[in-house]
Amino acid sequence: MPELPEVEALAQHLRDHAVGRTVARVDVASMSVLKTADPPFTALHGREVTGATRHGKYLDLVCGDADRGDLHLVAHLARAGWLRWSDKLAATPPKPGRGPISLRVHLGGVGFDLTEAGTQKSLAAWIVEDPEQVPGIARLGPDALELDADRLAALLDGRTERIKTVLTEQSTIAGIGNAYSDEILHAAKLSPFATAGKLDEAAVTRLHGCVQEILRDAVERSLCQDAARLKAEKRSGLRVHGRAGLPCPVCGDTVREVSFADRSMQYCPTCQTGGKRLADRRMSRLLK
């Protein structure tokens, strides 16, 4: 799933390649991807791309018009979505229901597709006058990169959930997902099952530093890549996430995994849990 660093890099790619171009046409290959009907997607036609930004894990393409004002094409890439840029975009509209393309934006010979792999279609797009009209954006907490240590402490105070859950709750902190929360907790030497509101001051300070260090380093690495290489760049920089069964690069212990119905998390017992393996209910059932 694209998280803050990858979405920031995609926004930068659009700022570098799309700003100043005019939207010639928008093709919608999957009507389910559009969550708004007014304004219609054709309202983007003829507008100049004036900016691209990020709201948490939402990507926002700003399309301006001197007489009609701005419209925003906002996209949430969900688990398997992506933005695929092309310097020579096919003029033929993608066939509805065929292949991974959900939406195509033509920018005068160049442009991009919003794509989604697999059968679970969660990619979503909105066309709005104000990004706050997107319900998910309206509910976002403060951006992870804008948090100071005191604000983080206030957000965690009194929370009874596991710290992994709180870090990935977008209404609390915007931008962190499953992969980078694993990386942050590993760097901070905290168990993902630790109760958020019970972390002491030193742990919160350490956690804040790791949020900033992990995300800023990932952003810096991502900005150096073009859109096509971002996924590989993300994987190459991960120390524990997606590395179950491999040695921890810090201590050499085996990276372990806890599986849930639709996702999993990885951690190092030596670095994070005092050597204790966390309960994996799925594996426990299989071993009975």
Tab-separated table of N, CA and C in Angstrom, residues 76-189:
chain	number	residue	atom	x	y	z
A	76	HIS	N	-7.216	8.089	-3.748
A	76	HIS	CA	-6.656	7.247	-2.692
A	76	HIS	C	-6.313	5.912	-3.331
A	77	LEU	N	-5.038	5.562	-3.311
A	77	LEU	CA	-4.560	4.405	-4.057
A	77	LEU	C	-4.833	3.076	-3.368
A	78	ALA	N	-5.306	3.130	-2.125
A	78	ALA	CA	-5.681	1.927	-1.392
A	78	ALA	C	-4.524	0.929	-1.354
A	79	ARG	N	-4.855	-0.356	-1.342
A	79	ARG	CA	-3.805	-1.357	-1.150
A	79	ARG	C	-3.019	-1.649	-2.419
A	80	ALA	N	-3.705	-1.735	-3.553
A	80	ALA	CA	-3.040	-2.201	-4.776
A	80	ALA	C	-3.103	-1.185	-5.901
A	81	GLY	N	-3.423	0.059	-5.587
A	81	GLY	CA	-3.501	1.084	-6.612
A	81	GLY	C	-2.158	1.740	-6.879
A	82	TRP	N	-2.069	2.392	-8.037
A	82	TRP	CA	-0.828	3.069	-8.391
A	82	TRP	C	-1.101	4.130	-9.440
A	83	LEU	N	-0.189	5.079	-9.571
A	83	LEU	CA	-0.222	6.057	-10.649
A	83	LEU	C	0.885	5.695	-11.623
A	84	ARG	N	0.515	5.468	-12.878
A	84	ARG	CA	1.473	5.077	-13.915
A	84	ARG	C	1.572	6.193	-14.951
A	85	TRP	N	2.714	6.878	-14.959
A	85	TRP	CA	2.936	7.998	-15.873
A	85	TRP	C	3.429	7.481	-17.220
A	86	SER	N	3.036	8.163	-18.304
A	86	SER	CA	3.508	7.801	-19.634
A	86	SER	C	3.881	9.062	-20.399
A	87	ASP	N	5.078	9.040	-20.996
A	87	ASP	CA	5.505	10.154	-21.848
A	87	ASP	C	4.916	10.058	-23.251
A	88	LYS	N	4.248	8.952	-23.535
A	88	LYS	CA	3.565	8.787	-24.812
A	88	LYS	C	2.291	7.989	-24.544
A	89	LEU	N	1.269	8.690	-24.088
A	89	LEU	CA	0.041	8.037	-23.658
A	89	LEU	C	-0.816	7.654	-24.872
A	90	ALA	N	-1.321	6.443	-24.876
A	90	ALA	CA	-2.171	5.983	-25.974
A	90	ALA	C	-3.426	6.843	-26.065
A	91	ALA	N	-3.777	7.231	-27.276
A	91	ALA	CA	-4.969	8.059	-27.485
A	91	ALA	C	-6.245	7.252	-27.347
A	92	THR	N	-6.172	5.945	-27.596
A	92	THR	CA	-7.356	5.093	-27.521
A	92	THR	C	-7.788	4.924	-26.069
A	93	PRO	N	-9.055	5.164	-25.755
A	93	PRO	CA	-9.518	4.995	-24.371
A	93	PRO	C	-9.359	3.549	-23.913
A	94	PRO	N	-9.013	3.330	-22.655
A	94	PRO	CA	-8.944	1.954	-22.144
A	94	PRO	C	-10.335	1.323	-22.140
A	95	LYS	N	-10.382	0.019	-22.369
A	95	LYS	CA	-11.667	-0.674	-22.415
A	95	LYS	C	-12.228	-0.841	-21.003
A	96	PRO	N	-13.478	-0.451	-20.790
A	96	PRO	CA	-14.080	-0.604	-19.463
A	96	PRO	C	-14.072	-2.061	-19.005
A	97	GLY	N	-13.665	-2.241	-17.766
A	97	GLY	CA	-13.673	-3.584	-17.191
A	97	GLY	C	-12.560	-4.483	-17.645
A	98	ARG	N	-11.665	-3.987	-18.477
A	98	ARG	CA	-10.547	-4.802	-18.971
A	98	ARG	C	-9.228	-4.285	-18.401
A	99	GLY	N	-8.489	-5.161	-17.783
A	99	GLY	CA	-7.171	-4.774	-17.307
A	99	GLY	C	-7.202	-3.947	-16.041
A	100	PRO	N	-6.036	-3.460	-15.623
A	100	PRO	CA	-5.920	-2.774	-14.334
A	100	PRO	C	-6.256	-1.285	-14.364
A	101	ILE	N	-6.434	-0.686	-15.550
A	101	ILE	CA	-6.622	0.766	-15.625
A	101	ILE	C	-8.037	1.138	-15.175
A	102	SER	N	-8.113	2.065	-14.226
A	102	SER	CA	-9.401	2.563	-13.754
A	102	SER	C	-9.725	3.938	-14.317
A	103	LEU	N	-8.699	4.778	-14.462
A	103	LEU	CA	-8.927	6.157	-14.911
A	103	LEU	C	-7.677	6.646	-15.622
A	104	ARG	N	-7.879	7.359	-16.725
A	104	ARG	CA	-6.750	7.876	-17.510
A	104	ARG	C	-6.913	9.374	-17.700
A	105	VAL	N	-5.818	10.123	-17.490
A	105	VAL	CA	-5.816	11.569	-17.672
A	105	VAL	C	-4.852	11.920	-18.797
A	106	HIS	N	-5.394	12.490	-19.883
A	106	HIS	CA	-4.590	12.904	-21.037
A	106	HIS	C	-4.142	14.348	-20.846
A	107	LEU	N	-2.850	14.571	-21.032
A	107	LEU	CA	-2.291	15.912	-20.879
A	107	LEU	C	-1.516	16.303	-22.137
A	108	GLY	N	-2.172	16.178	-23.273
A	108	GLY	CA	-1.541	16.579	-24.527
A	108	GLY	C	-0.421	15.670	-24.970
A	109	GLY	N	-0.715	14.391	-25.155
A	109	GLY	CA	0.298	13.430	-25.599
A	109	GLY	C	0.939	12.657	-24.481
A	110	VAL	N	1.053	13.282	-23.319
A	110	VAL	CA	1.543	12.593	-22.131
A	110	VAL	C	0.367	12.470	-21.156
A	111	GLY	N	0.625	11.844	-20.018
A	111	GLY	CA	-0.433	11.738	-19.025
A	111	GLY	C	-0.213	10.558	-18.115
A	112	PHE	N	-1.264	10.146	-17.423
A	112	PHE	CA	-1.113	9.062	-16.467
A	112	PHE	C	-2.392	8.253	-16.332
A	113	ASP	N	-2.195	7.016	-15.884
A	113	ASP	CA	-3.286	6.112	-15.547
A	113	ASP	C	-3.305	5.897	-14.043
A	114	LEU	N	-4.493	5.802	-13.478
A	114	LEU	CA	-4.662	5.265	-12.134
A	114	LEU	C	-5.005	3.795	-12.310
A	115	THR	N	-4.171	2.927	-11.777
A	115	THR	CA	-4.328	1.497	-11.982
A	115	THR	C	-4.535	0.785	-10.648
A	116	GLU	N	-5.076	-0.429	-10.739
A	116	GLU	CA	-5.253	-1.239	-9.536
A	116	GLU	C	-5.111	-2.708	-9.895
A	117	ALA	N	-4.190	-3.381	-9.247
A	117	ALA	CA	-3.979	-4.804	-9.472
A	117	ALA	C	-4.956	-5.617	-8.629
A	118	GLY	N	-5.201	-6.854	-9.051
A	118	GLY	CA	-6.030	-7.764	-8.273
A	118	GLY	C	-7.515	-7.561	-8.487
A	119	THR	N	-8.289	-8.321	-7.726
A	119	THR	CA	-9.744	-8.298	-7.883
A	119	THR	C	-10.450	-7.468	-6.821
A	120	GLN	N	-9.765	-7.144	-5.741
A	120	GLN	CA	-10.362	-6.346	-4.677
A	120	GLN	C	-10.215	-4.870	-5.031
A	121	LYS	N	-11.262	-4.280	-5.569
A	121	LYS	CA	-11.191	-2.929	-6.101
A	121	LYS	C	-11.498	-1.893	-5.016
A	122	SER	N	-10.450	-1.239	-4.528
A	122	SER	CA	-10.605	-0.233	-3.473
A	122	SER	C	-10.092	1.139	-3.879
A	123	LEU	N	-9.424	1.218	-5.035
A	123	LEU	CA	-8.966	2.506	-5.543
A	123	LEU	C	-10.152	3.462	-5.649
A	124	ALA	N	-9.972	4.700	-5.220
A	124	ALA	CA	-11.079	5.659	-5.216
A	124	ALA	C	-10.604	7.023	-5.685
A	125	ALA	N	-11.472	7.715	-6.409
A	125	ALA	CA	-11.154	9.061	-6.899
A	125	ALA	C	-12.366	9.970	-6.704
A	126	TRP	N	-12.072	11.227	-6.444
A	126	TRP	CA	-13.106	12.237	-6.240
A	126	TRP	C	-12.757	13.462	-7.076
A	127	ILE	N	-13.753	14.145	-7.593
A	127	ILE	CA	-13.564	15.444	-8.228
A	127	ILE	C	-14.355	16.451	-7.402
A	128	VAL	N	-13.636	17.366	-6.746
A	128	VAL	CA	-14.250	18.260	-5.771
A	128	VAL	C	-13.678	19.672	-5.918
A	129	GLU	N	-14.404	20.631	-5.396
A	129	GLU	CA	-13.923	22.006	-5.383
A	129	GLU	C	-12.983	22.257	-4.217
A	130	ASP	N	-13.116	21.471	-3.167
A	130	ASP	CA	-12.292	21.621	-1.969
A	130	ASP	C	-11.936	20.221	-1.475
A	131	PRO	N	-10.646	19.915	-1.243
A	131	PRO	CA	-10.275	18.576	-0.768
A	131	PRO	C	-11.003	18.157	0.506
A	132	GLU	N	-11.397	19.118	1.338
A	132	GLU	CA	-12.113	18.788	2.570
A	132	GLU	C	-13.480	18.175	2.298
A	133	GLN	N	-13.946	18.241	1.054
A	133	GLN	CA	-15.205	17.584	0.689
A	133	GLN	C	-15.045	16.070	0.572
A	134	VAL	N	-13.819	15.597	0.525
A	134	VAL	CA	-13.559	14.153	0.549
A	134	VAL	C	-13.643	13.699	2.012
A	135	PRO	N	-14.580	12.816	2.344
A	135	PRO	CA	-14.781	12.459	3.757
A	135	PRO	C	-13.516	11.999	4.463
A	136	GLY	N	-12.697	11.186	3.796
A	136	GLY	CA	-11.479	10.697	4.436
A	136	GLY	C	-10.495	11.798	4.756
A	137	ILE	N	-10.408	12.804	3.902
A	137	ILE	CA	-9.511	13.932	4.157
A	137	ILE	C	-10.041	14.782	5.308
A	138	ALA	N	-11.339	14.968	5.350
A	138	ALA	CA	-11.932	15.768	6.425
A	138	ALA	C	-11.674	15.144	7.793
A	139	ARG	N	-11.493	13.826	7.836
A	139	ARG	CA	-11.293	13.143	9.119
A	139	ARG	C	-9.824	12.972	9.484
A	140	LEU	N	-8.907	13.389	8.634
A	140	LEU	CA	-7.490	13.144	8.889
A	140	LEU	C	-6.996	13.858	10.143
A	141	GLY	N	-6.121	13.183	10.866
A	141	GLY	CA	-5.407	13.813	11.963
A	141	GLY	C	-4.234	14.617	11.425
A	142	PRO	N	-3.397	15.140	12.307
A	142	PRO	CA	-2.228	15.896	11.851
A	142	PRO	C	-1.284	15.033	11.032
A	143	ASP	N	-0.626	15.648	10.052
A	143	ASP	CA	0.307	14.915	9.212
A	143	ASP	C	1.490	14.431	10.051
A	144	ALA	N	1.917	13.215	9.772
A	144	ALA	CA	2.998	12.617	10.565
A	144	ALA	C	4.267	13.455	10.549
A	145	LEU	N	4.562	14.107	9.427
A	145	LEU	CA	5.790	14.894	9.327
A	145	LEU	C	5.684	16.234	10.053
A	146	GLU	N	4.492	16.618	10.450
A	146	GLU	CA	4.309	17.902	11.129
A	146	GLU	C	4.180	17.759	12.636
A	147	LEU	N	4.253	16.546	13.141
A	147	LEU	CA	4.106	16.305	14.567
A	147	LEU	C	5.376	16.664	15.329
A	148	ASP	N	5.223	17.379	16.442
A	148	ASP	CA	6.350	17.493	17.364
A	148	ASP	C	6.123	16.502	18.509
A	149	ALA	N	7.107	16.352	19.371
A	149	ALA	CA	7.047	15.328	20.420
A	149	ALA	C	5.899	15.580	21.391
A	150	ASP	N	5.638	16.853	21.726
A	150	ASP	CA	4.554	17.164	22.661
A	150	ASP	C	3.192	16.807	22.068
A	151	ARG	N	3.015	17.098	20.776
A	151	ARG	CA	1.726	16.770	20.138
A	151	ARG	C	1.533	15.261	20.073
A	152	LEU	N	2.600	14.540	19.791
A	152	LEU	CA	2.496	13.086	19.765
A	152	LEU	C	2.120	12.549	21.138
A	153	ALA	N	2.756	13.074	22.171
A	153	ALA	CA	2.438	12.640	23.531
A	153	ALA	C	0.974	12.897	23.854
A	154	ALA	N	0.454	14.041	23.426
A	154	ALA	CA	-0.946	14.367	23.680
A	154	ALA	C	-1.878	13.419	22.932
A	155	LEU	N	-1.508	13.041	21.726
A	155	LEU	CA	-2.336	12.131	20.933
A	155	LEU	C	-2.374	10.731	21.544
A	156	LEU	N	-1.272	10.319	22.187
A	156	LEU	CA	-1.205	8.981	22.768
A	156	LEU	C	-1.797	8.918	24.168
A	157	ASP	N	-1.876	10.049	24.829
A	157	ASP	CA	-2.315	10.093	26.222
A	157	ASP	C	-3.709	9.476	26.387
A	158	GLY	N	-3.803	8.504	27.256
A	158	GLY	CA	-5.089	7.884	27.551
A	158	GLY	C	-5.544	6.827	26.561
A	159	ARG	N	-4.797	6.610	25.502
A	159	ARG	CA	-5.210	5.628	24.504
A	159	ARG	C	-4.931	4.212	25.008
A	160	THR	N	-5.922	3.346	24.902
A	160	THR	CA	-5.788	1.980	25.410
A	160	THR	C	-5.468	0.973	24.305
A	161	GLU	N	-5.421	1.455	23.049
A	161	GLU	CA	-5.127	0.544	21.948
A	161	GLU	C	-3.634	0.246	21.859
A	162	ARG	N	-3.304	-0.767	21.079
A	162	ARG	CA	-1.904	-1.059	20.813
A	162	ARG	C	-1.296	0.084	20.017
A	163	ILE	N	-0.014	0.336	20.236
A	163	ILE	CA	0.649	1.454	19.567
A	163	ILE	C	0.652	1.267	18.050
A	164	LYS	N	0.744	0.043	17.579
A	164	LYS	CA	0.672	-0.224	16.136
A	164	LYS	C	-0.657	0.278	15.570
A	165	THR	N	-1.738	0.030	16.283
A	165	THR	CA	-3.067	0.452	15.832
A	165	THR	C	-3.174	1.963	15.779
A	166	VAL	N	-2.685	2.632	16.805
A	166	VAL	CA	-2.792	4.095	16.872
A	166	VAL	C	-1.962	4.749	15.771
A	167	LEU	N	-0.764	4.246	15.529
A	167	LEU	CA	0.097	4.828	14.500
A	167	LEU	C	-0.530	4.761	13.116
A	168	THR	N	-1.314	3.730	12.855
A	168	THR	CA	-1.888	3.552	11.518
A	168	THR	C	-3.316	4.084	11.413
A	169	GLU	N	-3.852	4.639	12.475
A	169	GLU	CA	-5.198	5.212	12.457
A	169	GLU	C	-5.112	6.620	11.869
A	170	GLN	N	-5.645	6.796	10.664
A	170	GLN	CA	-5.448	8.048	9.931
A	170	GLN	C	-6.123	9.243	10.588
A	171	SER	N	-7.160	9.014	11.368
A	171	SER	CA	-7.813	10.125	12.070
A	171	SER	C	-6.995	10.597	13.268
A	172	THR	N	-5.985	9.825	13.644
A	172	THR	CA	-5.081	10.233	14.728
A	172	THR	C	-3.804	10.834	14.163
A	173	ILE	N	-3.157	10.117	13.265
A	173	ILE	CA	-1.931	10.575	12.604
A	173	ILE	C	-2.056	10.214	11.125
A	174	ALA	N	-1.894	11.182	10.260
A	174	ALA	CA	-2.102	10.954	8.829
A	174	ALA	C	-0.804	10.566	8.131
A	175	GLY	N	-0.859	9.491	7.348
A	175	GLY	CA	0.247	9.170	6.456
A	175	GLY	C	0.963	7.868	6.711
A	176	ILE	N	0.863	7.319	7.929
A	176	ILE	CA	1.591	6.099	8.266
A	176	ILE	C	0.696	4.891	8.037
A	177	GLY	N	1.222	3.888	7.336
A	177	GLY	CA	0.483	2.661	7.100
A	177	GLY	C	1.170	1.463	7.721
A	178	ASN	N	0.828	0.301	7.238
A	178	ASN	CA	1.303	-0.943	7.836
A	178	ASN	C	2.825	-1.097	7.754
A	179	ALA	N	3.397	-0.791	6.602
A	179	ALA	CA	4.827	-1.018	6.419
A	179	ALA	C	5.675	-0.081	7.272
A	180	TYR	N	5.418	1.218	7.179
A	180	TYR	CA	6.277	2.160	7.903
A	180	TYR	C	6.029	2.142	9.408
A	181	SER	N	4.844	1.729	9.840
A	181	SER	CA	4.654	1.577	11.287
A	181	SER	C	5.530	0.443	11.811
A	182	ASP	N	5.647	-0.654	11.047
A	182	ASP	CA	6.569	-1.719	11.450
A	182	ASP	C	8.000	-1.192	11.549
A	183	GLU	N	8.411	-0.403	10.556
A	183	GLU	CA	9.775	0.130	10.533
A	183	GLU	C	10.022	1.096	11.683
A	184	ILE	N	9.048	1.948	11.955
A	184	ILE	CA	9.184	2.942	13.029
A	184	ILE	C	9.283	2.244	14.384
A	185	LEU	N	8.428	1.269	14.633
A	185	LEU	CA	8.440	0.588	15.927
A	185	LEU	C	9.713	-0.231	16.102
A	186	HIS	N	10.219	-0.793	15.020
A	186	HIS	CA	11.491	-1.520	15.111
A	186	HIS	C	12.622	-0.566	15.473
A	187	ALA	N	12.675	0.579	14.810
A	187	ALA	CA	13.731	1.549	15.094
A	187	ALA	C	13.622	2.095	16.513
A	188	ALA	N	12.377	2.247	16.995
A	188	ALA	CA	12.157	2.789	18.351
A	188	ALA	C	12.271	1.726	19.430
A	189	LYS	N	12.480	0.464	19.021
A	189	LYS	CA	12.603	-0.655	19.966
A	189	LYS	C	11.354	-0.801	20.833
